[in-house]
């Protein structure tokens, strides 16, 4: 899991090795500046909404020109877009598990400045588990999607896991 935006780590909400569900909070980056920008944008959007409402009433009674009405409508759309933009930045400063699985060792500390793309923690899917394997090219003709396979792991000696082939990469090395 990586940071989507730059920011200072304010909170770490997970323990290494924990099992998490998709959407669980992992870390919170500082968003104080963006929260202040959001409050200002909300006030601007409210003013734009009121101006548009007045313009809508006035256009119906020919109290303003179409250009003034269009300007009020455009200002409202711009204010709403600004709100969406700031909310998106704030959301990206909240690092969440993209899928359910088991976490590895954390790679961040509180107070650390993360750059965009900095690793936060590894996350491994437990169900389903995807396995990639290579075979000699002579066996390529024996493979097909849906074919059942048995996979073993050193972590679980003598315990095969059943699966099926979901894709075959036709590249030959």
mmCIF file with all atom_site columns, C-alpha atoms in Angstrom, residues 37-113:
data_model
loop_
_atom_site.group_PDB
_atom_site.id
_atom_site.type_symbol
_atom_site.label_atom_id
_atom_site.label_alt_id
_atom_site.label_comp_id
_atom_site.label_asym_id
_atom_site.label_entity_id
_atom_site.label_seq_id
_atom_site.pdbx_PDB_ins_code
_atom_site.Cartn_x
_atom_site.Cartn_y
_atom_site.Cartn_z
_atom_site.occupancy
_atom_site.B_iso_or_equiv
_atom_site.pdbx_formal_charge
_atom_site.auth_seq_id
_atom_site.auth_comp_id
_atom_site.auth_asym_id
_atom_site.auth_atom_id
_atom_site.pdbx_PDB_model_num
ATOM 1  C CA . UNK A 1 37  ? -9.439  25.220 2.461   1.00 0.00 ? 37  UNK A CA 1
ATOM 2  C CA . UNK A 1 38  ? -12.554 23.051 2.605   1.00 0.00 ? 38  UNK A CA 1
ATOM 3  C CA . UNK A 1 39  ? -14.269 25.394 5.061   1.00 0.00 ? 39  UNK A CA 1
ATOM 4  C CA . UNK A 1 40  ? -13.478 28.386 2.812   1.00 0.00 ? 40  UNK A CA 1
ATOM 5  C CA . UNK A 1 41  ? -14.686 26.509 -0.272  1.00 0.00 ? 41  UNK A CA 1
ATOM 6  C CA . UNK A 1 42  ? -17.906 25.507 1.519   1.00 0.00 ? 42  UNK A CA 1
ATOM 7  C CA . UNK A 1 43  ? -18.583 29.161 2.321   1.00 0.00 ? 43  UNK A CA 1
ATOM 8  C CA . UNK A 1 44  ? -17.890 30.158 -1.293  1.00 0.00 ? 44  UNK A CA 1
ATOM 9  C CA . UNK A 1 45  ? -20.162 27.373 -2.547  1.00 0.00 ? 45  UNK A CA 1
ATOM 10 C CA . UNK A 1 46  ? -22.962 28.476 -0.232  1.00 0.00 ? 46  UNK A CA 1
ATOM 11 C CA . UNK A 1 47  ? -22.664 32.044 -1.558  1.00 0.00 ? 47  UNK A CA 1
ATOM 12 C CA . UNK A 1 48  ? -22.680 30.716 -5.124  1.00 0.00 ? 48  UNK A CA 1
ATOM 13 C CA . UNK A 1 49  ? -25.803 28.650 -4.345  1.00 0.00 ? 49  UNK A CA 1
ATOM 14 C CA . UNK A 1 50  ? -27.616 31.681 -2.913  1.00 0.00 ? 50  UNK A CA 1
ATOM 15 C CA . UNK A 1 51  ? -26.563 33.836 -5.882  1.00 0.00 ? 51  UNK A CA 1
ATOM 16 C CA . UNK A 1 52  ? -27.775 31.199 -8.315  1.00 0.00 ? 52  UNK A CA 1
ATOM 17 C CA . UNK A 1 53  ? -31.087 30.850 -6.473  1.00 0.00 ? 53  UNK A CA 1
ATOM 18 C CA . UNK A 1 54  ? -31.609 34.637 -6.681  1.00 0.00 ? 54  UNK A CA 1
ATOM 19 C CA . UNK A 1 55  ? -30.579 34.658 -10.337 1.00 0.00 ? 55  UNK A CA 1
ATOM 20 C CA . UNK A 1 56  ? -33.052 31.860 -11.094 1.00 0.00 ? 56  UNK A CA 1
ATOM 21 C CA . UNK A 1 57  ? -35.869 33.844 -9.496  1.00 0.00 ? 57  UNK A CA 1
ATOM 22 C CA . UNK A 1 58  ? -34.846 37.039 -11.309 1.00 0.00 ? 58  UNK A CA 1
ATOM 23 C CA . UNK A 1 59  ? -34.454 35.423 -14.741 1.00 0.00 ? 59  UNK A CA 1
ATOM 24 C CA . UNK A 1 60  ? -38.042 34.155 -14.534 1.00 0.00 ? 60  UNK A CA 1
ATOM 25 C CA . UNK A 1 61  ? -39.269 37.734 -14.024 1.00 0.00 ? 61  UNK A CA 1
ATOM 26 C CA . UNK A 1 62  ? -36.822 39.207 -16.582 1.00 0.00 ? 62  UNK A CA 1
ATOM 27 C CA . UNK A 1 63  ? -34.994 40.985 -13.742 1.00 0.00 ? 63  UNK A CA 1
ATOM 28 C CA . UNK A 1 64  ? -31.533 40.004 -15.037 1.00 0.00 ? 64  UNK A CA 1
ATOM 29 C CA . UNK A 1 65  ? -30.015 39.120 -18.389 1.00 0.00 ? 65  UNK A CA 1
ATOM 30 C CA . UNK A 1 66  ? -29.358 35.576 -19.586 1.00 0.00 ? 66  UNK A CA 1
ATOM 31 C CA . UNK A 1 67  ? -25.625 36.333 -19.357 1.00 0.00 ? 67  UNK A CA 1
ATOM 32 C CA . UNK A 1 68  ? -25.917 37.190 -15.662 1.00 0.00 ? 68  UNK A CA 1
ATOM 33 C CA . UNK A 1 69  ? -27.912 34.012 -15.050 1.00 0.00 ? 69  UNK A CA 1
ATOM 34 C CA . UNK A 1 70  ? -25.338 31.921 -16.955 1.00 0.00 ? 70  UNK A CA 1
ATOM 35 C CA . UNK A 1 71  ? -22.556 33.535 -14.925 1.00 0.00 ? 71  UNK A CA 1
ATOM 36 C CA . UNK A 1 72  ? -24.282 32.624 -11.643 1.00 0.00 ? 72  UNK A CA 1
ATOM 37 C CA . UNK A 1 73  ? -24.784 29.034 -12.857 1.00 0.00 ? 73  UNK A CA 1
ATOM 38 C CA . UNK A 1 74  ? -21.136 28.805 -13.889 1.00 0.00 ? 74  UNK A CA 1
ATOM 39 C CA . UNK A 1 75  ? -19.960 30.191 -10.539 1.00 0.00 ? 75  UNK A CA 1
ATOM 40 C CA . UNK A 1 76  ? -22.008 27.527 -8.736  1.00 0.00 ? 76  UNK A CA 1
ATOM 41 C CA . UNK A 1 77  ? -20.512 24.740 -10.864 1.00 0.00 ? 77  UNK A CA 1
ATOM 42 C CA . UNK A 1 78  ? -16.997 26.061 -10.235 1.00 0.00 ? 78  UNK A CA 1
ATOM 43 C CA . UNK A 1 79  ? -17.601 26.275 -6.493  1.00 0.00 ? 79  UNK A CA 1
ATOM 44 C CA . UNK A 1 80  ? -18.949 22.709 -6.413  1.00 0.00 ? 80  UNK A CA 1
ATOM 45 C CA . UNK A 1 81  ? -15.952 21.479 -8.437  1.00 0.00 ? 81  UNK A CA 1
ATOM 46 C CA . UNK A 1 82  ? -13.581 23.193 -5.992  1.00 0.00 ? 82  UNK A CA 1
ATOM 47 C CA . UNK A 1 83  ? -15.329 21.432 -3.111  1.00 0.00 ? 83  UNK A CA 1
ATOM 48 C CA . UNK A 1 84  ? -15.001 18.076 -4.881  1.00 0.00 ? 84  UNK A CA 1
ATOM 49 C CA . UNK A 1 85  ? -11.310 18.727 -5.520  1.00 0.00 ? 85  UNK A CA 1
ATOM 50 C CA . UNK A 1 86  ? -10.503 19.555 -1.901  1.00 0.00 ? 86  UNK A CA 1
ATOM 51 C CA . UNK A 1 87  ? -12.545 16.604 -0.610  1.00 0.00 ? 87  UNK A CA 1
ATOM 52 C CA . UNK A 1 88  ? -10.636 14.302 -2.980  1.00 0.00 ? 88  UNK A CA 1
ATOM 53 C CA . UNK A 1 89  ? -7.291  15.556 -1.650  1.00 0.00 ? 89  UNK A CA 1
ATOM 54 C CA . UNK A 1 90  ? -8.470  15.032 1.941   1.00 0.00 ? 90  UNK A CA 1
ATOM 55 C CA . UNK A 1 91  ? -9.663  11.524 1.078   1.00 0.00 ? 91  UNK A CA 1
ATOM 56 C CA . UNK A 1 92  ? -6.258  10.686 -0.413  1.00 0.00 ? 92  UNK A CA 1
ATOM 57 C CA . UNK A 1 93  ? -4.637  11.762 2.867   1.00 0.00 ? 93  UNK A CA 1
ATOM 58 C CA . UNK A 1 94  ? -6.543  8.948  4.551   1.00 0.00 ? 94  UNK A CA 1
ATOM 59 C CA . UNK A 1 95  ? -4.725  5.713  3.680   1.00 0.00 ? 95  UNK A CA 1
ATOM 60 C CA . UNK A 1 96  ? -7.107  2.751  3.645   1.00 0.00 ? 96  UNK A CA 1
ATOM 61 C CA . UNK A 1 97  ? -6.708  -0.930 2.849   1.00 0.00 ? 97  UNK A CA 1
ATOM 62 C CA . UNK A 1 98  ? -7.626  -1.354 -0.829  1.00 0.00 ? 98  UNK A CA 1
ATOM 63 C CA . UNK A 1 99  ? -8.633  -4.987 -0.264  1.00 0.00 ? 99  UNK A CA 1
ATOM 64 C CA . UNK A 1 100 ? -8.890  -7.486 2.578   1.00 0.00 ? 100 UNK A CA 1
ATOM 65 C CA . UNK A 1 101 ? -5.758  -9.317 3.633   1.00 0.00 ? 101 UNK A CA 1
ATOM 66 C CA . UNK A 1 102 ? -2.853  -9.568 6.045   1.00 0.00 ? 102 UNK A CA 1
ATOM 67 C CA . UNK A 1 103 ? -0.518  -6.655 6.666   1.00 0.00 ? 103 UNK A CA 1
ATOM 68 C CA . UNK A 1 104 ? 3.246   -6.922 6.720   1.00 0.00 ? 104 UNK A CA 1
ATOM 69 C CA . UNK A 1 105 ? 5.648   -4.734 8.680   1.00 0.00 ? 105 UNK A CA 1
ATOM 70 C CA . UNK A 1 106 ? 4.880   -1.015 8.704   1.00 0.00 ? 106 UNK A CA 1
ATOM 71 C CA . UNK A 1 107 ? 7.264   1.172  6.782   1.00 0.00 ? 107 UNK A CA 1
ATOM 72 C CA . UNK A 1 108 ? 6.229   4.518  8.238   1.00 0.00 ? 108 UNK A CA 1
ATOM 73 C CA . UNK A 1 109 ? 6.478   6.402  11.529  1.00 0.00 ? 109 UNK A CA 1
ATOM 74 C CA . UNK A 1 110 ? 4.383   9.176  13.052  1.00 0.00 ? 110 UNK A CA 1
ATOM 75 C CA . UNK A 1 111 ? 5.823   12.540 12.021  1.00 0.00 ? 111 UNK A CA 1
ATOM 76 C CA . UNK A 1 112 ? 7.480   11.166 8.906   1.00 0.00 ? 112 UNK A CA 1
ATOM 77 C CA . UNK A 1 113 ? 7.068   13.109 5.669   1.00 0.00 ? 113 UNK A CA 1
#
